[in-house]
XYZ file of C-alpha atoms in Angstrom:
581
model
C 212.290 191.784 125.194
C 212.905 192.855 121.360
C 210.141 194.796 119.883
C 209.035 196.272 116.589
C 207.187 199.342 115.616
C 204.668 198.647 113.200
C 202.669 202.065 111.621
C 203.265 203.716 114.746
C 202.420 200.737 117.048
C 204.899 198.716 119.456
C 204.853 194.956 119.339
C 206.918 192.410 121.022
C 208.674 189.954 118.940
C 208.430 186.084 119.803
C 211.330 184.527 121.390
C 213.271 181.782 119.468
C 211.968 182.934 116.175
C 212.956 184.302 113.065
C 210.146 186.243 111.226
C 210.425 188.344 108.117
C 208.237 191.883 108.039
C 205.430 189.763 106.363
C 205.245 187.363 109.043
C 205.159 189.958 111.887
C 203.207 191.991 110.412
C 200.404 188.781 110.264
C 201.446 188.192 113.659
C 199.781 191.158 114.955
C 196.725 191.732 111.796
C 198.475 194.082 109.740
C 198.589 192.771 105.812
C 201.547 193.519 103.818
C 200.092 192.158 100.643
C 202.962 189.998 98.400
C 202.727 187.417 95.529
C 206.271 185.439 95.150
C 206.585 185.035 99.092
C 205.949 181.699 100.478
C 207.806 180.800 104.045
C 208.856 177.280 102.794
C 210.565 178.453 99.534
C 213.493 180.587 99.400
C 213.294 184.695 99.213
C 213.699 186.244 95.821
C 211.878 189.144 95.978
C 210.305 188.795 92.465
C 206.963 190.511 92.874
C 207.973 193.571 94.634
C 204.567 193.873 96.017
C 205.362 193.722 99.509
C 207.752 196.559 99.175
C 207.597 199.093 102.705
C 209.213 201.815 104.275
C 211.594 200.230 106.826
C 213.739 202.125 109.446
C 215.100 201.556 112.851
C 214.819 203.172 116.301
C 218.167 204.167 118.047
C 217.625 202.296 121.271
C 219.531 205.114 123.199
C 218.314 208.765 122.104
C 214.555 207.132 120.454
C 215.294 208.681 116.832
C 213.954 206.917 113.753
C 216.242 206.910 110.823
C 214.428 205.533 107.795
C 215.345 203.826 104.663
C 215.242 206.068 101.601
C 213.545 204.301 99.337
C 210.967 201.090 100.124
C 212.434 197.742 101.174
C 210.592 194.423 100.141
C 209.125 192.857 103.584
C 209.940 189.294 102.658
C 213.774 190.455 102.684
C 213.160 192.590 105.490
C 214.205 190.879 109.138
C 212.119 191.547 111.922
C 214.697 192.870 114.859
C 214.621 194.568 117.629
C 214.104 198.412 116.788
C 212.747 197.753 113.046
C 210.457 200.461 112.222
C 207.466 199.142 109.424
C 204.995 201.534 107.955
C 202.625 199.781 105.838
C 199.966 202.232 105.032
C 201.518 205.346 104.096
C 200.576 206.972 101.251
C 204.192 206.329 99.494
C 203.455 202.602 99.705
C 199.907 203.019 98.767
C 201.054 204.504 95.116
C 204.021 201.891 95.059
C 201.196 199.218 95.389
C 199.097 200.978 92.602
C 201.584 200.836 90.143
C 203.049 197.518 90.833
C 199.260 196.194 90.046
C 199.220 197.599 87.184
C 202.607 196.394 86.142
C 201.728 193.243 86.632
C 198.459 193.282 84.988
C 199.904 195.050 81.604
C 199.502 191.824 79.704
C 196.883 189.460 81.971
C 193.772 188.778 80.446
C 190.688 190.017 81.078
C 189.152 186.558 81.202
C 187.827 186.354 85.124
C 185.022 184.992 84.058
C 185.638 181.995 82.717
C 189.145 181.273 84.559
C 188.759 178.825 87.487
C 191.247 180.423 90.369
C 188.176 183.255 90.324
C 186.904 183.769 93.483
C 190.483 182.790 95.175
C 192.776 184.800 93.215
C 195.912 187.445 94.226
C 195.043 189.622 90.922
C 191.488 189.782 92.150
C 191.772 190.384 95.822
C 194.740 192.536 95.299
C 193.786 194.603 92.396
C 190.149 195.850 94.266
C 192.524 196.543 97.387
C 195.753 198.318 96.003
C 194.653 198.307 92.470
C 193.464 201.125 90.368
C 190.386 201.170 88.195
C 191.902 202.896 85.111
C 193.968 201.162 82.594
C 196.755 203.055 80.971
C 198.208 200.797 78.586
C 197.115 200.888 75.298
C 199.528 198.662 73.172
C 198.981 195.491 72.005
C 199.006 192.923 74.868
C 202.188 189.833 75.023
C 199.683 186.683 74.636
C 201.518 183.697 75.816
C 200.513 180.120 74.306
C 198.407 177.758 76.768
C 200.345 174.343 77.486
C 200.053 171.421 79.476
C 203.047 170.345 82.049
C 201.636 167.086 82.851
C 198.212 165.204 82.199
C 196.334 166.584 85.081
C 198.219 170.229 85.330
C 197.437 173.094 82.491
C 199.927 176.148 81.997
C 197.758 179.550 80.965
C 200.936 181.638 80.740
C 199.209 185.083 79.421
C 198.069 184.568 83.158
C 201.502 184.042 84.774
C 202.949 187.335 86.693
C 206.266 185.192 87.093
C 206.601 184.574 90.485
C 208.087 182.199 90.377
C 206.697 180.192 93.428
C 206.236 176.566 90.689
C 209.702 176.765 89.996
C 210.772 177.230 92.847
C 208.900 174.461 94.558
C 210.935 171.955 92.288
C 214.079 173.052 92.700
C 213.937 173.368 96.397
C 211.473 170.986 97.504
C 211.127 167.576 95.112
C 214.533 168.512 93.697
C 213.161 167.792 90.645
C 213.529 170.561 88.443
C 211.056 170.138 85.789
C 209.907 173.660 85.420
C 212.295 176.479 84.292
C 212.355 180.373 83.147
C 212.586 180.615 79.386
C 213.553 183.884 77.410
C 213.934 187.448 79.559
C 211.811 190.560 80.669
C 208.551 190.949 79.013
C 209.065 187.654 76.948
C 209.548 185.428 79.603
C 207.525 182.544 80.761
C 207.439 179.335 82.527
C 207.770 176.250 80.448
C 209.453 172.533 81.223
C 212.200 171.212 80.086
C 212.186 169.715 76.569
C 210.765 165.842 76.787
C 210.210 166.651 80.273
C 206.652 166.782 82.232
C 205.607 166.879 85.871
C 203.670 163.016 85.385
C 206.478 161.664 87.761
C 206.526 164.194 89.992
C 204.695 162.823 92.984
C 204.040 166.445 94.391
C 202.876 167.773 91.283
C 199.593 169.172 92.052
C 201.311 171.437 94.840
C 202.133 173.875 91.768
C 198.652 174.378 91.657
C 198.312 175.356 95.098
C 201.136 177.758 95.500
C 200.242 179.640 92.268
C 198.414 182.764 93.442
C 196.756 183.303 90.077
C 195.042 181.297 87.307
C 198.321 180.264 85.370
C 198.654 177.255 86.541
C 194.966 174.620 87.010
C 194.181 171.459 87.940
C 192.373 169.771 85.009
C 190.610 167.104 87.513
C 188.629 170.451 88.925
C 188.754 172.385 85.853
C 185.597 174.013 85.308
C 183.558 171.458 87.015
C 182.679 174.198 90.044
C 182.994 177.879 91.749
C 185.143 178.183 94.222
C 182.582 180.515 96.287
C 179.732 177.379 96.336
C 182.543 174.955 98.011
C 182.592 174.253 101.598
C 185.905 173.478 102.996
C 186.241 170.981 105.522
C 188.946 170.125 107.713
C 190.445 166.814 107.624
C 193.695 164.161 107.501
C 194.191 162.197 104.600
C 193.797 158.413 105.135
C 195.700 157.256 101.839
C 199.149 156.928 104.109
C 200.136 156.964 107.213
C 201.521 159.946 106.940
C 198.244 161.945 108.175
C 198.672 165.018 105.781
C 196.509 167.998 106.925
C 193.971 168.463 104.034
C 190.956 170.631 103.092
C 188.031 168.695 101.960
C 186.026 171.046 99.497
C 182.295 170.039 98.477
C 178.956 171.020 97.549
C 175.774 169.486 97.599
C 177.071 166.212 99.238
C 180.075 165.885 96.209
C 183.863 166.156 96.863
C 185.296 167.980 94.493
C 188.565 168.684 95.436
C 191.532 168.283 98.015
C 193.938 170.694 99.305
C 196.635 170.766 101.418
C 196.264 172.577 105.052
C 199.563 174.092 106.647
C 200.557 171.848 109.791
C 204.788 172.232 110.397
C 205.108 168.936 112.258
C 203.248 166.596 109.684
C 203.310 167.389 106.297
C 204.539 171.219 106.125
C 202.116 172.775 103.112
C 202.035 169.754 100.665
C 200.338 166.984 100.154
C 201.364 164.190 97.513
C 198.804 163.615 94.598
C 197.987 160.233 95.101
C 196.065 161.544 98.623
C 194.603 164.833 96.325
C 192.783 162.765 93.993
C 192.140 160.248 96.626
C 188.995 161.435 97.437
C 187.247 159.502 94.225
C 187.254 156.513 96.703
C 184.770 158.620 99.193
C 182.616 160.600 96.987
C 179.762 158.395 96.244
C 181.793 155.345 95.598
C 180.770 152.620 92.629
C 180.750 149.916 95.135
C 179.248 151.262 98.282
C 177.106 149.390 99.895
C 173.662 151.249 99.749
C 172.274 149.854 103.171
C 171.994 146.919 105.765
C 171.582 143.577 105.093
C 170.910 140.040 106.643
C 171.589 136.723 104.569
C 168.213 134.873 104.190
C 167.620 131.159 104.478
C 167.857 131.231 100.626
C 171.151 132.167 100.647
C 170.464 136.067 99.172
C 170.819 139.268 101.141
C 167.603 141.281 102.211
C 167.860 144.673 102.841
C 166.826 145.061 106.672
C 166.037 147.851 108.706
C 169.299 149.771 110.878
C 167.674 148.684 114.279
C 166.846 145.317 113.352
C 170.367 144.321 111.358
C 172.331 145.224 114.966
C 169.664 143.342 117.175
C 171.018 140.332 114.452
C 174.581 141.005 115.142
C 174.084 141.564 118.807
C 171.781 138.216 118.917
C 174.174 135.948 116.711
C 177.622 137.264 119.098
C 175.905 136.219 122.018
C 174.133 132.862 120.932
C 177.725 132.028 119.737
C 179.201 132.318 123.521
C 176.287 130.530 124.870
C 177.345 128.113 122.869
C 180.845 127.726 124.331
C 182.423 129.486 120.905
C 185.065 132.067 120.590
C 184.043 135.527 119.179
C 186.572 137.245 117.485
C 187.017 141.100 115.544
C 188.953 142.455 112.879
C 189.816 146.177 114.069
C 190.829 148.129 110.454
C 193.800 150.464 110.134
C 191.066 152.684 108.399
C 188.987 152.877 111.976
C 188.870 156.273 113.823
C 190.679 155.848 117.540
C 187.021 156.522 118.571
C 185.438 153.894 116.692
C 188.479 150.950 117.556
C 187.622 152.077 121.609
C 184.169 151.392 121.100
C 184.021 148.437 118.751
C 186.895 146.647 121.361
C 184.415 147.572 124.186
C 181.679 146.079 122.572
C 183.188 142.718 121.692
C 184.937 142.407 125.200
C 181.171 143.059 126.872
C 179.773 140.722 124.673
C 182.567 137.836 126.589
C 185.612 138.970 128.153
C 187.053 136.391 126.167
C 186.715 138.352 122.783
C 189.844 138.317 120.557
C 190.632 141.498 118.941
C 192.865 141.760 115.995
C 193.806 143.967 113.943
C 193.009 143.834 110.276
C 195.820 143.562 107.773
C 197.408 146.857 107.092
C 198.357 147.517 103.376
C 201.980 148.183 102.441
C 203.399 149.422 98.903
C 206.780 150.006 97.879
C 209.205 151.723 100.394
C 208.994 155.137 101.656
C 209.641 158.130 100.280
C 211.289 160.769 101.770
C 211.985 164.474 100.053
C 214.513 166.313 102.494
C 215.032 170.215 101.479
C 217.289 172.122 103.191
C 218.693 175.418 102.914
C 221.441 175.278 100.026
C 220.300 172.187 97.615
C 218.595 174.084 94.436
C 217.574 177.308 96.452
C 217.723 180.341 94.262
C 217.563 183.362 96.676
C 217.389 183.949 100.688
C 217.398 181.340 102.923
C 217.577 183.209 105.934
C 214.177 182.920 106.658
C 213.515 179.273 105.811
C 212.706 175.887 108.703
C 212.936 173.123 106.126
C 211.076 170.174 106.878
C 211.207 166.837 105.550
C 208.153 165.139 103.523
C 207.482 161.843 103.964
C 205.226 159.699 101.396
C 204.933 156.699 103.692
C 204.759 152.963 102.128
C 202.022 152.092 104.662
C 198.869 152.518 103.498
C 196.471 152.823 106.533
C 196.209 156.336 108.654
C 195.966 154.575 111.757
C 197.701 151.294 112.738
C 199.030 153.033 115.448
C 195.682 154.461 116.799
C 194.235 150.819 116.642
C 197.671 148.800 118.104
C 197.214 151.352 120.909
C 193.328 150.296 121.465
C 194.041 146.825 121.754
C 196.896 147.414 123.810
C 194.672 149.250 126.548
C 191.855 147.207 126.231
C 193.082 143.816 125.634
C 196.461 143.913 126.916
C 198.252 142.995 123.436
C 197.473 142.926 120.152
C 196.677 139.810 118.112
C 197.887 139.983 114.580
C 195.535 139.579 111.504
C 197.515 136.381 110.362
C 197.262 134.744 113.626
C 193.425 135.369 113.612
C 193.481 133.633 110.397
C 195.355 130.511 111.615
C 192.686 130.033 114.908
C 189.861 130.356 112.029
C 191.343 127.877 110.133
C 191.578 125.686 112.850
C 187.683 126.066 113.648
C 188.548 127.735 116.806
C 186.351 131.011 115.861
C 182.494 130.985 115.575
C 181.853 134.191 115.496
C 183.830 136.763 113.669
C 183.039 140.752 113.552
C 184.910 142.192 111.009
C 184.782 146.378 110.536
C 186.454 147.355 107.372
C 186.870 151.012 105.609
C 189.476 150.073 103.491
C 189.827 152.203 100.425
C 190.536 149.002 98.276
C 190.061 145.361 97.809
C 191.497 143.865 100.791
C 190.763 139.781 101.296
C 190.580 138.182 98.244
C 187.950 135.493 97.621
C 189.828 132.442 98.826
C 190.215 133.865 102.217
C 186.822 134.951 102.350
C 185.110 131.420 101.193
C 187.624 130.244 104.718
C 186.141 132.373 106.619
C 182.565 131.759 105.444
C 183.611 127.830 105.549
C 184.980 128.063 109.136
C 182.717 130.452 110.934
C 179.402 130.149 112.015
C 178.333 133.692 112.375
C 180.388 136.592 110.104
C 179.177 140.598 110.372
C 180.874 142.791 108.196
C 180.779 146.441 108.645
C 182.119 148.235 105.939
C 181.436 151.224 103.000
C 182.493 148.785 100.172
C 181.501 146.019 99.181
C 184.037 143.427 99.393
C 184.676 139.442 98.837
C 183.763 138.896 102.608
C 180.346 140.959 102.386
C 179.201 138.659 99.582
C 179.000 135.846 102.469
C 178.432 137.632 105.313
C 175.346 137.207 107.530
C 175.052 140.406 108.567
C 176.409 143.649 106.600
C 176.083 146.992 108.061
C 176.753 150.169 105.720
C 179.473 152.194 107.496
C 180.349 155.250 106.649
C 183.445 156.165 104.351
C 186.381 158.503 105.722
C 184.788 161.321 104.356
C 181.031 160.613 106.235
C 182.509 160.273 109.620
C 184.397 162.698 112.429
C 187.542 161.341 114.795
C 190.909 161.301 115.126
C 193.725 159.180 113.651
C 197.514 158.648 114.587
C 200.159 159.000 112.011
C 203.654 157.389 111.588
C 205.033 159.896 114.257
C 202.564 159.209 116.607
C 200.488 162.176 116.603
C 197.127 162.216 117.343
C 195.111 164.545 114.544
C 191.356 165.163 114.965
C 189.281 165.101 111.058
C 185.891 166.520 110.938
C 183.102 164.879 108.457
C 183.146 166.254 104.993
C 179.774 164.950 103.815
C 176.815 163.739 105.751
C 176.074 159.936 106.007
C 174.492 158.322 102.621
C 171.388 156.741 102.979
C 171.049 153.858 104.790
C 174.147 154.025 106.326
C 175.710 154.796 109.410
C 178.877 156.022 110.552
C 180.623 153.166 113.023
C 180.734 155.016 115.901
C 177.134 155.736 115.523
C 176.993 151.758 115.029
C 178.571 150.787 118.209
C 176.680 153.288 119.947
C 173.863 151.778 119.465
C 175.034 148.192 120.075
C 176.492 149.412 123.336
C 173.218 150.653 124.644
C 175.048 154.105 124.981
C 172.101 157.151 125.560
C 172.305 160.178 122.711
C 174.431 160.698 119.780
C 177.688 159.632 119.290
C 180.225 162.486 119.413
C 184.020 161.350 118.758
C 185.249 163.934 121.870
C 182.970 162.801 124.263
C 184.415 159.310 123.303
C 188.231 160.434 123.157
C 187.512 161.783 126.460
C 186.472 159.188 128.075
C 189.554 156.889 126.512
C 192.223 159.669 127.448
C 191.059 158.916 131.159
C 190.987 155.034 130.639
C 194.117 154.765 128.606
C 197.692 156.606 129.345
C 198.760 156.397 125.858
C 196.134 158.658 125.149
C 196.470 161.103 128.490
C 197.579 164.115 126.324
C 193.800 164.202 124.505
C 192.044 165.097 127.596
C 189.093 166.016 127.831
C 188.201 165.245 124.530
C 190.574 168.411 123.223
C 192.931 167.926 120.098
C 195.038 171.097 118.812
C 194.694 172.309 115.737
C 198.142 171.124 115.210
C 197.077 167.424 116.576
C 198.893 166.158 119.911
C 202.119 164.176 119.748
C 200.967 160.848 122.301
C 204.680 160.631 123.287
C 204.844 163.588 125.381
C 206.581 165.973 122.876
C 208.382 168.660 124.766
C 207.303 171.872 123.403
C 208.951 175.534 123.133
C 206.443 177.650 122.957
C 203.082 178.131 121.741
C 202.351 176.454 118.329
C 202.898 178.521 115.587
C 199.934 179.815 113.809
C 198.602 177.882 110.241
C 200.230 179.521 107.334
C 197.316 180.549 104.610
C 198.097 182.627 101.671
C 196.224 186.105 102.203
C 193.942 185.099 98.792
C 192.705 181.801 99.989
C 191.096 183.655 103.354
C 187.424 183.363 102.541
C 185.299 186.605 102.629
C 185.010 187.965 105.746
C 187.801 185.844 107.661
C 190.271 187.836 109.639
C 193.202 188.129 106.970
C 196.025 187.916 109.511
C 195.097 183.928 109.606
């Protein structure tokens, strides 16, 4: 087995992979700190911050021969023999002065620059830093720009890393974002007439920069970074299932960030799912509670309890009366809450038909395809590209849903053909659970319904042309008020944890079919994917409730190895947190 010595320590060095001396080193908890680094993007070895002594063991006789002067660990292969020494005292006064290099011309403007609180300068500047400040001279001040309309340039912050430009060269293939003038005069800037607007991946610039050059004007000083909580989560605007951070405070989304997950979305997310979250944080047209249309015609707001003893009495008075009931399963359901709302209906009569609701589609997909020649500027030698996929389907889990029905009712009934046995009075009951982020019937089809059917419930966080004439509306929670898991394009099964608690008066839906299901305790979305990986073989690989961090691929995806571990800048560790994460 191939090993590496690491400050004086042995380590064995995983099979099948190829790590620079950063990445081993965060293999086994030692920090080699770095700025221009980024394992997607190409090595270039701008920052020189990660700079170590490097040698190699003679596998024969055991002598170390060392390098004579310090190596930068991102160029640095991890093979078998490599000798690392990260803490020496040599490195210690390289790091010193390469901090204060850097920060010759910053500003001293902490204070009142957002990336505080998750910055490289910061966190790197109390650890290798010095507290003294040599230079004396009169500071390079850099003109503040914008590079798109949601994207502002502070370059008297920029330490010219280079990690935005490279990210459009070698990822979108875009290019908008270029080195201007040399040495001490440099600086970032687009090209002329050009801005990042129609760059769908935009916002990623923010993400990857590790100081405050480069901010997102939708968060821009609207909150500290320290008062956020950061949730884990999938997006829902695709069905691509990008891995995301949800970041809020006192029951407000504030931002969206992209989490590291190789077999989904790599480190990126597009922008339409960052600013996405608008649609779930306190929403213009939520619906504020539950409802039951009077014999007036107008909807009274009605307790939870009572509003499902409606919809549990008006299903089953339409079967005693010899009528079909019908349900509209949404895309936008959790796996959990599709399982539960199908068993429902098919207790209710075994002759339920389950459908599932109409899943959006716009444009074509998307596809951005790096690989290790096209645009790269430096080493590649280091680099998995992955494709990124912006998918045309608009719902996160079609899949998750088509899968339900298949288990529980054998096939799946289309959302068009429901429509035709409605027209044809065939329906006289119809349960329809929504969680769409956008309008999704339009009134014609809704006054059909309403014409056609005896007895409609809606459940859904909006309010929609279908709610205005249901008889029963129950307040569901929105993406962001509710825990489960969806299934992407490729089939994989991701878990997303709730980023804000329920608003009042309403209820997440697996909470709602819990109760209308007579099921004892609270609703917890593993005890529920447990109990549908044993029912169901499509979803054997979740058993026991379990999903990996990295999701589960439902078609049996051979795997080589342990999963690799997230990817997460050294800056963007919260306090505390182990820093090899």
């Amino acid at each position: 087995m191939a090993t590496i010595i690491i400050n004086g320590e042995e380590y064995p060095i995983p099979d099948g992979e190829k790590l620079n001396a950063i990445q081993m080193a965060k293999r086994v908890g030692v920090e080699i700190p770095y700025y221009c680094w980024h394992p997607s993007l190409s090595v270039v070895a701008n920052c020189r911050m990660c700079e170590v002594e490097v040698g190699s063991k003679d596998p024969k006789t055991g002598e170390v021969k060392m390098v004579p002067k310090l190596v930068p660990g991102c160029q640095t292969p991890a093979k078998d023999g490599t000798v690392l020494v990260t803490d020496s005292e040599r490195v210690r006064e390289h790091q010193r002065m390469i901090m204060e290099l850097l920060l010759l011309n910053h500003p001293l403007d902490c204070p009142v620059c957002d990336q505080a609180g998750e910055c490289g300068l910061q966190d790197y500047s109390y650890e290798h830093g010095q507290a003294n400040h040599r230079f004396v001279e009169e500071r390079i001040a850099n003109p503040r720009k914008d590079v798109s309309d949601l994207i502002q340039l502070n370059s008297d912050r920029c330490i010219m890393c280079t990690r935005c430009v490279r990210f459009t060269r070698e990822i979108t293939g875009t290019s908008e974002l270029q080195v201007t003038r040399r040495g001490s005069h440099a600086e970032i800037d687009v090209f002329p007439g050009v801005t990042l607007d129609d760059n769908p991946l935009a916002g990623n610039v923010v993400d990857l920069c590790p100081v405050g050059a480069l901010l997102d004007k939708d968060f821009l000083h609207k909150q500290r970074v320290w008062f956020l909580s950061g949730h884990d989560s999938v997006c829902t605007v695709c069905s691509t299932g990008c891995n995301i951070s949800v970041e809020e405070n006192k029951g407000r989304i504030w931002r969206v960030k992209p989490r590291n997950n190789p077999h989904v979305n790599d480190h990126w997310i597009c922008d339409e799912g960052r600013y996405g979250y608008k649609a779930d944080s306190a929403p213009d047209d939520a619906i504020p509670g539950m409802f039951v249309l009077g014999k007036d015609g107008e909807h009274a707001p009605t307790a939870i309890d009572a509003a499902l003893r409606k919809v549990d009495r008006g299903l089953k008075d339409a079967v005693v009366d010899g009528k079909l009931v019908a349900g509209v399963l949404s895309p936008f359901l959790t796996v959990e809450e599709a399982y539960l709302m199908a068993r429902y209906l098919k207790e209710v009569t075994a002759a339920a038909v389950l459908a599932i609701g109409p899943v959006p589609t716009v444009g074509e997909d998307r596809t951005f395809s790096p690989d290790k020649s096209e645009g790269r500027a430096g080493d590649t030698s280091f680099l998995v590209p992955r494709p990124f996929t912006i998918h045309a389907e608009k719902a996160p889990n079609a899949r998750g849903v088509r899968a339900v029905l298949e288990h529980v009712q054998g096939s799946v009934v289309e959302y068009d053909e429901l429509l035709g046995s409605v027209e044809a009075g065939e329906v006289g009951a119809l349960y329809v659970a929504g969680g769409y982020t956008g309008d999704w019937i339009d009134e014609a089809t809704a006054a059909r319904i309403r014409e056609k059917v005896g007895f409609v419930v809606v459940q859904d966080s909006r309010v929609s042309a279908l709610a205005h004439k249901a008889d029963v509306v129950l307040a569901a929670g929105t993406h962001a008020e509710k825990a489960g898991c969806y299934v992407n394009a490729d089939g994989r099964l991701q878990y997303a944890a709730a980023s804000l608690p329920p608003r009042d008066g309403s209820l997440p839906g697996l909470d709602i079919f819990a109760v209308l299901l007579d099921r004892p305790g609270p609703a917890v979305s593993g005890a529920v994917l447990a109990e549908l990986a044993v029912a169901a073989p499509a979803f054997a690989a979740a058993k026991g409730g379990v999903v990996p961090d990295l999701g589960v691929d439902l078609g049996g995806e051979p795997r080589g190895g342990p999963e690799p571990p997230r990817f997460l800048d050294a800056w963007f560790v919260p306090m505390g947190a182990a820093k090899s994460r």
